[in-house]
Tab-separated table of C-alpha atoms and ligand atoms in Angstrom:
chain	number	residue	atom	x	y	z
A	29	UNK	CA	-18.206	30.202	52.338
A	30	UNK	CA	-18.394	27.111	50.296
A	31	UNK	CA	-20.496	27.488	46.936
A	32	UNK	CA	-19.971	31.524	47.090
A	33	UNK	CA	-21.223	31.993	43.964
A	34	UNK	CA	-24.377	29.536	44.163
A	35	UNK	CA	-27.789	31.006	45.522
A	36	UNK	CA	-27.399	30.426	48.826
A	37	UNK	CA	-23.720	31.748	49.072
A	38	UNK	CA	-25.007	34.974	47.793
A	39	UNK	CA	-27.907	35.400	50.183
A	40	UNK	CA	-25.170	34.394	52.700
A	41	UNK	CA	-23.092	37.163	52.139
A	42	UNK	CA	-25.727	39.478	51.657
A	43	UNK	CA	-25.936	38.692	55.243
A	44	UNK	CA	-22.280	38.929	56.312
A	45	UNK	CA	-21.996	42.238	54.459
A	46	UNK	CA	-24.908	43.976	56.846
A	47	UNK	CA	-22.736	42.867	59.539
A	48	UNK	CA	-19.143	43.433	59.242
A	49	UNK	CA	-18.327	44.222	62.818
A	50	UNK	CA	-19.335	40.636	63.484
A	51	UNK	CA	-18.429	38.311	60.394
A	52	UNK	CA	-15.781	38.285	56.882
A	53	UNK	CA	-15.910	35.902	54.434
A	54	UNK	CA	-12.282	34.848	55.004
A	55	UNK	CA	-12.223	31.999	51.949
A	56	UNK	CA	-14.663	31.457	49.153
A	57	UNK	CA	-15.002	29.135	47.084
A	58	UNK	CA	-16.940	28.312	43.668
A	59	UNK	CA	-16.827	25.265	40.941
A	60	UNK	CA	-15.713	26.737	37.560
A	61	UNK	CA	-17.302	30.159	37.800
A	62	UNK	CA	-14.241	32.200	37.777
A	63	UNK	CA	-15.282	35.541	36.725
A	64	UNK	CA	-17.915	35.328	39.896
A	65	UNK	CA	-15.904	34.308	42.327
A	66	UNK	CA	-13.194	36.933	41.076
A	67	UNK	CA	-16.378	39.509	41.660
A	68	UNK	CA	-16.770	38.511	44.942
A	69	UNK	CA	-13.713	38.923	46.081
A	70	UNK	CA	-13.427	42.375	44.758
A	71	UNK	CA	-16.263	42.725	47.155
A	72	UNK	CA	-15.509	40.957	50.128
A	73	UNK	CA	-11.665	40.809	49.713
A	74	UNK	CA	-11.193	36.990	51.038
A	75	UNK	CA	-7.560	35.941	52.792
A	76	UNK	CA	-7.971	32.971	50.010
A	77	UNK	CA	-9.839	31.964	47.212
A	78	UNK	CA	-10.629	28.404	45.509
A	79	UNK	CA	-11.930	27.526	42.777
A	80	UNK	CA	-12.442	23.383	42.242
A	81	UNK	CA	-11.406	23.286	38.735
A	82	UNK	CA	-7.731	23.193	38.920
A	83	UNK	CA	-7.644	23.967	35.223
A	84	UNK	CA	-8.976	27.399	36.130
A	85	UNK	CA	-7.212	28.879	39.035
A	86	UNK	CA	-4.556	30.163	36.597
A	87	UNK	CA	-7.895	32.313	35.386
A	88	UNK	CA	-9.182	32.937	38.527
A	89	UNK	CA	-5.141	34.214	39.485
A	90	UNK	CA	-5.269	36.543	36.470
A	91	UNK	CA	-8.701	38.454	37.062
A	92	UNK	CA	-7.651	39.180	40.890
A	93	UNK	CA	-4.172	40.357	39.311
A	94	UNK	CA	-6.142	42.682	37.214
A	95	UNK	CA	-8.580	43.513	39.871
A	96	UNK	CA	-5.739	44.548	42.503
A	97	UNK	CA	-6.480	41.755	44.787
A	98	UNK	CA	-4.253	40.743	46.616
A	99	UNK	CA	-5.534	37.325	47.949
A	100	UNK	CA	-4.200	33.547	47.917
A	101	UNK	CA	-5.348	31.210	44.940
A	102	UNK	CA	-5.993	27.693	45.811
A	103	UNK	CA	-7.741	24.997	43.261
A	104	UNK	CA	-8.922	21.333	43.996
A	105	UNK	CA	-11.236	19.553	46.350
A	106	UNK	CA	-8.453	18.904	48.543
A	107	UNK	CA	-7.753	22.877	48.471
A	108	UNK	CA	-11.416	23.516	49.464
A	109	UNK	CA	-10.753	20.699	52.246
A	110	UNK	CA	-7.659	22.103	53.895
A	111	UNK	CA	-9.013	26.074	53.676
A	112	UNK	CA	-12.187	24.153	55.720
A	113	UNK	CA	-9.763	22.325	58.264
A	114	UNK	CA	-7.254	25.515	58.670
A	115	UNK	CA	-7.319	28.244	60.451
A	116	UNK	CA	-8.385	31.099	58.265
A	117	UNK	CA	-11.981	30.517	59.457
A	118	UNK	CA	-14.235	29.617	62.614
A	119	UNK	CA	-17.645	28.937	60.891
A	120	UNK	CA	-17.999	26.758	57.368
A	121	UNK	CA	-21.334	27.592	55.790
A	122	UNK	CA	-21.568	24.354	53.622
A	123	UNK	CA	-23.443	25.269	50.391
A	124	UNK	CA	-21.949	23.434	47.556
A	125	UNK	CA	-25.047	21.955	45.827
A	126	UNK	CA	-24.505	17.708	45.887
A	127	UNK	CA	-22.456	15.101	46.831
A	128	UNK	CA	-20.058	17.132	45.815
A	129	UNK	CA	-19.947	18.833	49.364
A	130	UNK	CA	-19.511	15.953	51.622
A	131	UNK	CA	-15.660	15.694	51.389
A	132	UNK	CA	-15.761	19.326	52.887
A	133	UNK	CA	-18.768	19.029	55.091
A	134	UNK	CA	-17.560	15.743	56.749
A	135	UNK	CA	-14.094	17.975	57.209
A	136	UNK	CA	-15.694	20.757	58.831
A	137	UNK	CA	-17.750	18.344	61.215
A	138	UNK	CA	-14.129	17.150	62.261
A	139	UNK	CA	-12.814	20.110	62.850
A	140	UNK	CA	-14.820	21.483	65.823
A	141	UNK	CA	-16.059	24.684	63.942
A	142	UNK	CA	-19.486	25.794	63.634
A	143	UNK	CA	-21.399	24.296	60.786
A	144	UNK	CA	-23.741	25.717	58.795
A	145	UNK	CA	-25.562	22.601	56.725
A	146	UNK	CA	-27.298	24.020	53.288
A	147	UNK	CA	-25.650	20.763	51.366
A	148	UNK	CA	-28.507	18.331	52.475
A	149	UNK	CA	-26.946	15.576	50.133
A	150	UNK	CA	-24.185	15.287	52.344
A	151	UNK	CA	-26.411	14.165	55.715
A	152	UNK	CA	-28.769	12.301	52.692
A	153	UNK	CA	-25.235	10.551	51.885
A	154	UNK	CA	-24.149	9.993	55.150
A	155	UNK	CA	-25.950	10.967	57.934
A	156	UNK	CA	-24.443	8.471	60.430
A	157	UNK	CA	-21.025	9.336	59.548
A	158	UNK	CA	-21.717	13.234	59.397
A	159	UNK	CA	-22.741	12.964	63.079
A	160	UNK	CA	-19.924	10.474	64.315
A	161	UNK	CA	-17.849	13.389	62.803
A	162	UNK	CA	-19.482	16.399	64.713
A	163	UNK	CA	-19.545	14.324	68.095
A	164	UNK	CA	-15.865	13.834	67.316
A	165	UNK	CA	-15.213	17.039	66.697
A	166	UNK	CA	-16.624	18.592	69.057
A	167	UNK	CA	-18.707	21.509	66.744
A	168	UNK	CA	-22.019	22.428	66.285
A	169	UNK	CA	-24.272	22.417	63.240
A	170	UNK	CA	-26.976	24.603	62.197
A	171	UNK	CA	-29.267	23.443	59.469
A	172	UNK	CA	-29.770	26.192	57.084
A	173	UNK	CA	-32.413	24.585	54.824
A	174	UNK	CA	-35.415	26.230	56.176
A	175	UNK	CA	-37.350	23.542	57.038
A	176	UNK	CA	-34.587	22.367	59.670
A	177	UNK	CA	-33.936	25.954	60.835
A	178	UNK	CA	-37.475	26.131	61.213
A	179	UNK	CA	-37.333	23.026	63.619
A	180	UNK	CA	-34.389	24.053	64.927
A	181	UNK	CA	-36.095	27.367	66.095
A	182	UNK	CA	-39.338	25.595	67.716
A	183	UNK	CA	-37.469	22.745	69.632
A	184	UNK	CA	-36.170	23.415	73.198
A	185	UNK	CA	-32.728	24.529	73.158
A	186	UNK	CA	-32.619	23.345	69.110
A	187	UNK	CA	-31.371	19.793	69.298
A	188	UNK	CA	-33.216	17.886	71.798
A	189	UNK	CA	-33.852	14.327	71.714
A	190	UNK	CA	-37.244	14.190	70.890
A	191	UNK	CA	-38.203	11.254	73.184
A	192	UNK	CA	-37.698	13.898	76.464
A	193	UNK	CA	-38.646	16.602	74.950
A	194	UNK	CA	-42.325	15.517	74.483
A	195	UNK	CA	-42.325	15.725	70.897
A	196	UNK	CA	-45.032	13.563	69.134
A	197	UNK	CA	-44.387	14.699	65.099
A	198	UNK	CA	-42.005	17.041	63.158
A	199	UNK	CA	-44.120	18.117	59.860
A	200	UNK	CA	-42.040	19.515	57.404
A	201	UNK	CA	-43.950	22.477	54.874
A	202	UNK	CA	-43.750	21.700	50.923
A	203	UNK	CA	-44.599	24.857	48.296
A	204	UNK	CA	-45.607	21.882	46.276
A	205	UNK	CA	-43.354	23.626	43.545
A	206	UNK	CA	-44.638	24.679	40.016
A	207	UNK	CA	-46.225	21.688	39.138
A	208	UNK	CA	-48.573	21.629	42.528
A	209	UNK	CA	-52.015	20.370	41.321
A	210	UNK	CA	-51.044	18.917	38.247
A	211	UNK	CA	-51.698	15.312	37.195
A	212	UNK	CA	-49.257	13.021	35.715
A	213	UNK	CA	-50.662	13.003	32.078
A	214	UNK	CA	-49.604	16.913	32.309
A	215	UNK	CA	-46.263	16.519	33.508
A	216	UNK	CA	-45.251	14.342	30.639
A	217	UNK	CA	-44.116	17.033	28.367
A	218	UNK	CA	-43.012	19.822	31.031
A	219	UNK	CA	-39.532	21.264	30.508
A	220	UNK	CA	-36.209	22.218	32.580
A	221	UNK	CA	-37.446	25.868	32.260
A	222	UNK	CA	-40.837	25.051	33.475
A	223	UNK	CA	-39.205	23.082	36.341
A	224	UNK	CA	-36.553	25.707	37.387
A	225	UNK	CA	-39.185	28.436	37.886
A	226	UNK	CA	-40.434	28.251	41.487
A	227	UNK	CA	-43.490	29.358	42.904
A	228	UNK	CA	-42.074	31.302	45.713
A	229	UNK	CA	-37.888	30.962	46.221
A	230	UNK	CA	-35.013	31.740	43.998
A	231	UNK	CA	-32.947	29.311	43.541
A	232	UNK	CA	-30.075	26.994	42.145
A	233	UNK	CA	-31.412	24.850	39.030
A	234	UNK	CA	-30.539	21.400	40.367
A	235	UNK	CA	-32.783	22.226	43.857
A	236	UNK	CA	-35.046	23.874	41.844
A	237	UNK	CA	-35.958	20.379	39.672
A	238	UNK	CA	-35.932	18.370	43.096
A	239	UNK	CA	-38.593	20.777	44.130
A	240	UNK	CA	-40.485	20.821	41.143
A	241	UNK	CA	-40.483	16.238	41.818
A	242	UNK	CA	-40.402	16.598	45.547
A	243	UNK	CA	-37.198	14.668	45.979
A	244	UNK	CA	-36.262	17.670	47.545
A	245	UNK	CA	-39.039	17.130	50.456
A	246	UNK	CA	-37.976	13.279	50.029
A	247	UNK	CA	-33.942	15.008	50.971
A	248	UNK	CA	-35.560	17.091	53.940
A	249	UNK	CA	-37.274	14.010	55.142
A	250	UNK	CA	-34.109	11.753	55.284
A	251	UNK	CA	-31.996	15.176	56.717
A	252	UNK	CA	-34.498	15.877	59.295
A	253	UNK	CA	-34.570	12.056	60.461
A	254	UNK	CA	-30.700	12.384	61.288
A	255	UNK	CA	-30.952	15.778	62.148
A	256	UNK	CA	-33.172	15.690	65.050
A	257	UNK	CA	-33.292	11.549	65.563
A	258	UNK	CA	-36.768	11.192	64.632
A	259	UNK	CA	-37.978	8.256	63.039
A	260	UNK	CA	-39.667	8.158	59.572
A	261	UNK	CA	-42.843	7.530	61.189
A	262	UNK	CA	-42.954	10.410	63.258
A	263	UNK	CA	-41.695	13.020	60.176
A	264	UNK	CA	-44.975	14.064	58.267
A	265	UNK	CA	-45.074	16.277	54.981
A	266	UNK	CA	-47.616	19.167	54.095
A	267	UNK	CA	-48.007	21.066	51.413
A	268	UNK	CA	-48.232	24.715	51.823
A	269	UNK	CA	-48.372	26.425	49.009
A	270	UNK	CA	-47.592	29.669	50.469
A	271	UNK	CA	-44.099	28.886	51.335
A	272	UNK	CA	-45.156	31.048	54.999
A	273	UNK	CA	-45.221	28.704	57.687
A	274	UNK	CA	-41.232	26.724	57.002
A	275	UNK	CA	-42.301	23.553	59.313
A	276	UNK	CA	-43.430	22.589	62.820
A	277	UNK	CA	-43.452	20.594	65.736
A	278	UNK	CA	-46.303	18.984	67.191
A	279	UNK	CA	-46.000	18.137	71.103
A	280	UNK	CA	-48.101	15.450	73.106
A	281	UNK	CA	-49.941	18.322	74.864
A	282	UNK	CA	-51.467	19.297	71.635
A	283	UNK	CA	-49.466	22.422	71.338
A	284	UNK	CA	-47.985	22.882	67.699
A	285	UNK	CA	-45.187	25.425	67.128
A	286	UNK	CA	-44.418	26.744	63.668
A	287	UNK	CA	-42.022	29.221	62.646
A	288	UNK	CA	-43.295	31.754	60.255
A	289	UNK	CA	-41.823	34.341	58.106
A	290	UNK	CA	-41.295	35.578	53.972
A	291	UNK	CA	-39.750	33.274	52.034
A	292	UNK	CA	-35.854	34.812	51.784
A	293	UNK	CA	-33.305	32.011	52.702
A	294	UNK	CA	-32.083	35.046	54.449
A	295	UNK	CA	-33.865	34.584	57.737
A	296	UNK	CA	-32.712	31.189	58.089
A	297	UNK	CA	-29.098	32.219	57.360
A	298	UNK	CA	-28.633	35.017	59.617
A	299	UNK	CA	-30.310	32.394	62.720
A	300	UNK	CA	-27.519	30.104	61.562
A	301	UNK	CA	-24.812	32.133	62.006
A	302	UNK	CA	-25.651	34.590	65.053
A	303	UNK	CA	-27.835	31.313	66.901
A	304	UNK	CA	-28.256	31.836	69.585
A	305	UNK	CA	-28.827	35.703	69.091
A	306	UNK	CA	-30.917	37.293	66.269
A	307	UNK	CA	-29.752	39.568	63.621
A	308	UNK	CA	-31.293	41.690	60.940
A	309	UNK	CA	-31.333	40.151	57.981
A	310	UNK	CA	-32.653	42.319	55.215
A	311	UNK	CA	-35.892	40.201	54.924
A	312	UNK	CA	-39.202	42.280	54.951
A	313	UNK	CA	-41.316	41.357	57.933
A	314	UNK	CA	-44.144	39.513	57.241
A	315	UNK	CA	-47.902	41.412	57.371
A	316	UNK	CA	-50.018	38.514	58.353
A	317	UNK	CA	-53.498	40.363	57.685
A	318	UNK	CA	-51.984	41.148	54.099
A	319	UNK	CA	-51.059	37.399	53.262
A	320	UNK	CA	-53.925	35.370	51.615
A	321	UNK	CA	-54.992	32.046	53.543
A	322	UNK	CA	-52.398	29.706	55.095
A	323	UNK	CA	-53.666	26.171	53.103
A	324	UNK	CA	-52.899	22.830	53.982
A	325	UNK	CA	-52.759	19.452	52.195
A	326	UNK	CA	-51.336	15.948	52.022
A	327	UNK	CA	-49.399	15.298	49.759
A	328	UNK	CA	-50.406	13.778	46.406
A	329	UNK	CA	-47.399	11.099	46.751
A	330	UNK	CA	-48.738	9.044	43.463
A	331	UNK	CA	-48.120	11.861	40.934
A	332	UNK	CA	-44.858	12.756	42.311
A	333	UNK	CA	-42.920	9.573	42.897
A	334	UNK	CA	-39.797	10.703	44.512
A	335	UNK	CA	-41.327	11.993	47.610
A	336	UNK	CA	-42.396	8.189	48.263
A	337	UNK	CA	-38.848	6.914	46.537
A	338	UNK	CA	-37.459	9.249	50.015
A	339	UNK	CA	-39.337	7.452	52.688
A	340	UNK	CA	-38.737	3.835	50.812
A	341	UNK	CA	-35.106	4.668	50.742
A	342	UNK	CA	-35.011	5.735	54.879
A	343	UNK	CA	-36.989	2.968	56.327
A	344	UNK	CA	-34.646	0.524	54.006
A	345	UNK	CA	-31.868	1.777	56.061
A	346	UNK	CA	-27.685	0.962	55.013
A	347	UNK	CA	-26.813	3.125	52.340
A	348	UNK	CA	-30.159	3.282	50.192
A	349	UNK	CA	-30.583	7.236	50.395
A	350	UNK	CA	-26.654	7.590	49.518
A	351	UNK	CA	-27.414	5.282	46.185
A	352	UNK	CA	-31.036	7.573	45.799
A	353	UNK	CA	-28.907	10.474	45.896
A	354	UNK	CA	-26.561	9.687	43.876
A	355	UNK	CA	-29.657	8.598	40.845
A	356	UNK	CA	-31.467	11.335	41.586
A	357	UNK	CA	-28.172	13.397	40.976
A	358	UNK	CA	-27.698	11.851	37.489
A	359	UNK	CA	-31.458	12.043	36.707
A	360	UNK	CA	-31.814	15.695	36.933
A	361	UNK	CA	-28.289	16.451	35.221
A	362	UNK	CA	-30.499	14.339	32.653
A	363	UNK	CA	-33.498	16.171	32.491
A	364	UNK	CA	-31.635	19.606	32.809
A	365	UNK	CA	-29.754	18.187	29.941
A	366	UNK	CA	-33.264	17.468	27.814
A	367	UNK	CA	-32.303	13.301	27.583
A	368	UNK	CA	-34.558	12.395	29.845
A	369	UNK	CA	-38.497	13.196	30.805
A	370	UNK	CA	-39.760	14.674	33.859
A	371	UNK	CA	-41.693	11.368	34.850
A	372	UNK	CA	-38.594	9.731	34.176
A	373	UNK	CA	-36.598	11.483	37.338
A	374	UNK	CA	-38.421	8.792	39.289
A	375	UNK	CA	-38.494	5.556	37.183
A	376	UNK	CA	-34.518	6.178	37.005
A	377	UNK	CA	-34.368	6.583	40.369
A	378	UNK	CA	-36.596	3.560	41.179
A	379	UNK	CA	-34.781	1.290	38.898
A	380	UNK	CA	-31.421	1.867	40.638
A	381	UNK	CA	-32.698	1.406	44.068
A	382	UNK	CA	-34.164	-1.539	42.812
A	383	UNK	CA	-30.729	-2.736	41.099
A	384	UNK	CA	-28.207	-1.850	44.524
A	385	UNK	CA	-29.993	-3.153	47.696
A	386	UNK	CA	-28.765	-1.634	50.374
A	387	UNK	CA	-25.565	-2.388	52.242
A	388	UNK	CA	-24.079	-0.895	56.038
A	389	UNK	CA	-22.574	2.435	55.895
A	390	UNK	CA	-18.992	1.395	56.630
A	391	UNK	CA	-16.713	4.673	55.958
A	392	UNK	CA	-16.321	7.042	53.959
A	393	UNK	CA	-14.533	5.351	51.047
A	394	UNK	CA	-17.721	2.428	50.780
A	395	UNK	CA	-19.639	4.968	50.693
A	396	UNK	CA	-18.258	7.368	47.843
A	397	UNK	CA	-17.346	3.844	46.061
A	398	UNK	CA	-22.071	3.095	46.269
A	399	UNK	CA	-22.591	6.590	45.065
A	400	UNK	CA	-20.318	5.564	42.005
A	401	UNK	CA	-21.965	2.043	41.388
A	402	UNK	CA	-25.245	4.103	41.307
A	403	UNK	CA	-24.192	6.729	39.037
A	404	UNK	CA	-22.926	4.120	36.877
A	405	UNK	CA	-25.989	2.016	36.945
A	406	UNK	CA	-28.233	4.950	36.270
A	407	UNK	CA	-26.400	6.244	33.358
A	408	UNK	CA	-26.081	2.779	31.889
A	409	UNK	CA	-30.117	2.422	32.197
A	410	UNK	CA	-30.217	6.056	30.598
A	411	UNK	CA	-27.809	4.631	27.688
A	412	UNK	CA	-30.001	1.739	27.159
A	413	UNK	CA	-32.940	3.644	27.583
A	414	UNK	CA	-32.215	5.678	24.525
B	523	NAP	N1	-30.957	27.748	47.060
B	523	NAP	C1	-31.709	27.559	48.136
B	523	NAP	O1	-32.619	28.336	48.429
B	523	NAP	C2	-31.441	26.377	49.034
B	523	NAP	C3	-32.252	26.181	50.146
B	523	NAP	C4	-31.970	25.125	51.008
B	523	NAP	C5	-30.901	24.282	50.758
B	523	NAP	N2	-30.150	24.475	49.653
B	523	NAP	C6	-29.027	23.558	49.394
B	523	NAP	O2	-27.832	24.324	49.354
B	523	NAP	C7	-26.917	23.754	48.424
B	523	NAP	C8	-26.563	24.830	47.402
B	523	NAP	O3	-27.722	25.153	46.668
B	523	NAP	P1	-27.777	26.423	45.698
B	523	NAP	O4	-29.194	26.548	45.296
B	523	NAP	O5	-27.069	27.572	46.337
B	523	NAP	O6	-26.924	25.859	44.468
B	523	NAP	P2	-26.306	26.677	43.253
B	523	NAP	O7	-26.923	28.006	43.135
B	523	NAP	O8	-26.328	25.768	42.095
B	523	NAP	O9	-24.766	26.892	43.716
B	523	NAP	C9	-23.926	25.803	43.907
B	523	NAP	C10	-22.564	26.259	44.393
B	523	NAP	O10	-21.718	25.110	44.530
B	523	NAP	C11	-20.596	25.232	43.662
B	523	NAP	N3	-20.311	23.918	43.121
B	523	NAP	C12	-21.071	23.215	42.237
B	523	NAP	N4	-20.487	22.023	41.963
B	523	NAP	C13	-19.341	21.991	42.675
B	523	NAP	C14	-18.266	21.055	42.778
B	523	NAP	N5	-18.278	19.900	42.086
B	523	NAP	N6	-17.254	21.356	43.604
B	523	NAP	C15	-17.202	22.514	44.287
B	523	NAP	N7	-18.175	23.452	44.226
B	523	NAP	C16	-19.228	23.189	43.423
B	523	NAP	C17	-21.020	26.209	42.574
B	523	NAP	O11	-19.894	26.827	41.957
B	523	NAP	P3	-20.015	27.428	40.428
B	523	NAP	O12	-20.888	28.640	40.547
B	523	NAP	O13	-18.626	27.753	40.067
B	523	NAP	O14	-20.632	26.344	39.601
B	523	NAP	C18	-21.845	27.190	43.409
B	523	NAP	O15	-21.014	28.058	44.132
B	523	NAP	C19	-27.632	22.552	47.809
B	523	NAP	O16	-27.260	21.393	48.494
B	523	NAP	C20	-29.107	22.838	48.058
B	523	NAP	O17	-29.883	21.652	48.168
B	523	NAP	C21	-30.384	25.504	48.801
């Protein structure tokens, strides 16, 4: 369980723990929370631990000392790479939030194992390479966002090509976030609080501000292109403000299929890792004749930038949505921070695709050496921008 102590790492283990004949959380993992990841393990007594910050496994060795757990301690990326690779586990559930994750993603890809994608920014980084990797290896992935895992759940046998499978559109669902409806002379003062409180899901703060711009429907746009090899033309975006219906697929006989259900990551999580059974997953079922209307609408794509900035990025191809990831990335540690607007989130992230062309995707190390060229250029334009 990468990113245990992140949103989704919780509502994963919520799931694991209602079924422990079939799954343990044999390694967890966290950033620099070491107090939650020492919880955790209390609770679902891991064969090994990590925590990224090598300056803080000596912590995270102390509190399991006092706790009487007796579990191995491991810090560093490369740590959570080799606990991915080894063979303490059989499934990865990927949730480390950024490009952060795709060191460990790619390495689970290689290895064969089941994957369970949450990290979009890794197949936004490097989609190609993610799926050389998982062809190589052998493995399968599940998307866990719920828009894919939606998909996923209305396509023939999941992963079909699209072409065969008479498939005309995917159309990917969009709350709209907490800013829905509003124009962009009223989102020029809104705040990282106002941002971070979403309609309808819990969830981590740096998701929560891509929802609130729709870079994170820009993310799901560029993941569900590699995902399911559709092109950008046939992925469509609506938003639906009840956060009920988690996407569909539209077929040339005029049959859509949707995939319905409360919104608790939950559902999609337990489909991930029991696919192709079904498993309880402590989500309340859904009383249709007690939910108010299902709406519909386009998108309003001139208010909130990014959502456009996501298509611009895909149909330019080479690297553009790793270098849009990576300025989207620094813009919201920005905004979070309070140095930078909520309008800005897009101008930033504009200016730098603006700045790096794109290039091929060669490898690995290109790639990670673009995301830093974009970081750089973005916080340079922040610098000068104050
Ligand atoms: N939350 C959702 O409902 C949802 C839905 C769909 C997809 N996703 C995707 O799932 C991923 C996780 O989202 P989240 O909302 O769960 O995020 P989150 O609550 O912020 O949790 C992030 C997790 O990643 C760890 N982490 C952060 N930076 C790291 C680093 N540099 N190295 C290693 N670990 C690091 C954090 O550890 P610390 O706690 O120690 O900082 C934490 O465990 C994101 O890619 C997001 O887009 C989330």
């Amino acid at each position: 369980m990468l990113g245990a102590t992140g949103s989704i790492g919780g509502s994963t283990l919520d799931v694991i723990a209602r079924h422990p004949d079939r799954f343990r959380a044999s390694v967890l993992t966290a950033h620099s929370n070491a107090a939650a990841l020492a919880d955790l393990c209390v609770r679902f007594r891991p064969d090994l631990a990590v925590i990224a910050d090598p300056a803080l496994e000596a912590e995270l060795a102390r509190r399991l000392a006092a706790a009487g757990v007796r579990c191995e301690v491991a810090s560093g990326h490369e740590a959570i790479t080799a606990a991915v690779t080894g063979t303490l586990c059989d499934t990865v559930v990927a949730a480390i939030v950024g490009a952060a994750g795709l060191d460990s993603t790619l390495a689970a890809a290689r290895t064969g194992k089941r994957l369970l994608l949450a990290n979009k920014e890794s197949i936004v980084m490097a989609g190609a390479l993610l799926l050389e990797a998982l062809a190589a290896g052998g493995g399968e992935l599940i998307p866990v966002d719920s828009e894919h895992n939606a998909i996923f759940q209305c396509l023939p046998g999941g992963r079909p090509e699209l072409a065969r499978s008479g498939v005309r559109r995917l159309i990917l669902t969009a709350s709209g976030g907490p800013f829905r409806g509003r124009t962009r002379a009223e989102l020029a003062g809104v705040t990282p609080e106002q941002a971070c409180k979403h309609p309808n899901w819990v969830m981590g703060r740096k998701i929560s501000v891509d929802s609130a711009t729709l870079m994170n429907k820009g993310l799901e746009v560029i993941e569900a292109h590699h995902l399911f090899g559709a092109p950008p033309d046939r992925i469509d975006v609506l938003v639906h403000p009840q956060s009920l219906v988690h996407s569909l697929v539209e077929y040339v006989d005029g049959s859509v299929l949707a995939q319905l259900g409360n919104p608790d990551m939950r559902t999609a999580i337990a489909y991930a890792l029991a696919w192709p059974e079904r498993i309880e997953a402590g989500v309340l079922p859904l009383d249709l004749a007690a939910t108010p209307p299902l709406a519909f609408q386009q998108p309003d794509l001139d208010t909130f930038r990014c959502l456009a900035l996501a298509f611009q990025a895909l149909r330019a191809g080479g690297d553009a949505t790793a270098i849009l990831n990576a300025a989207n990335e620094v813009a919201v540690e920005a905004f979070l921070a309070g140095s930078l607007p909520f309008l800005g989130i897009a101008n930033l992230v504009e200016s730098v695709l603006t700045e790096l062309p794109p290039q091929a995707v060669v490898d690995v190390q290109t790639l990670n050496e673009r995301d830093r060229m974009a970081r750089d250029a973005a916080r340079r334009i922040l610098r000068n921008a104050c």
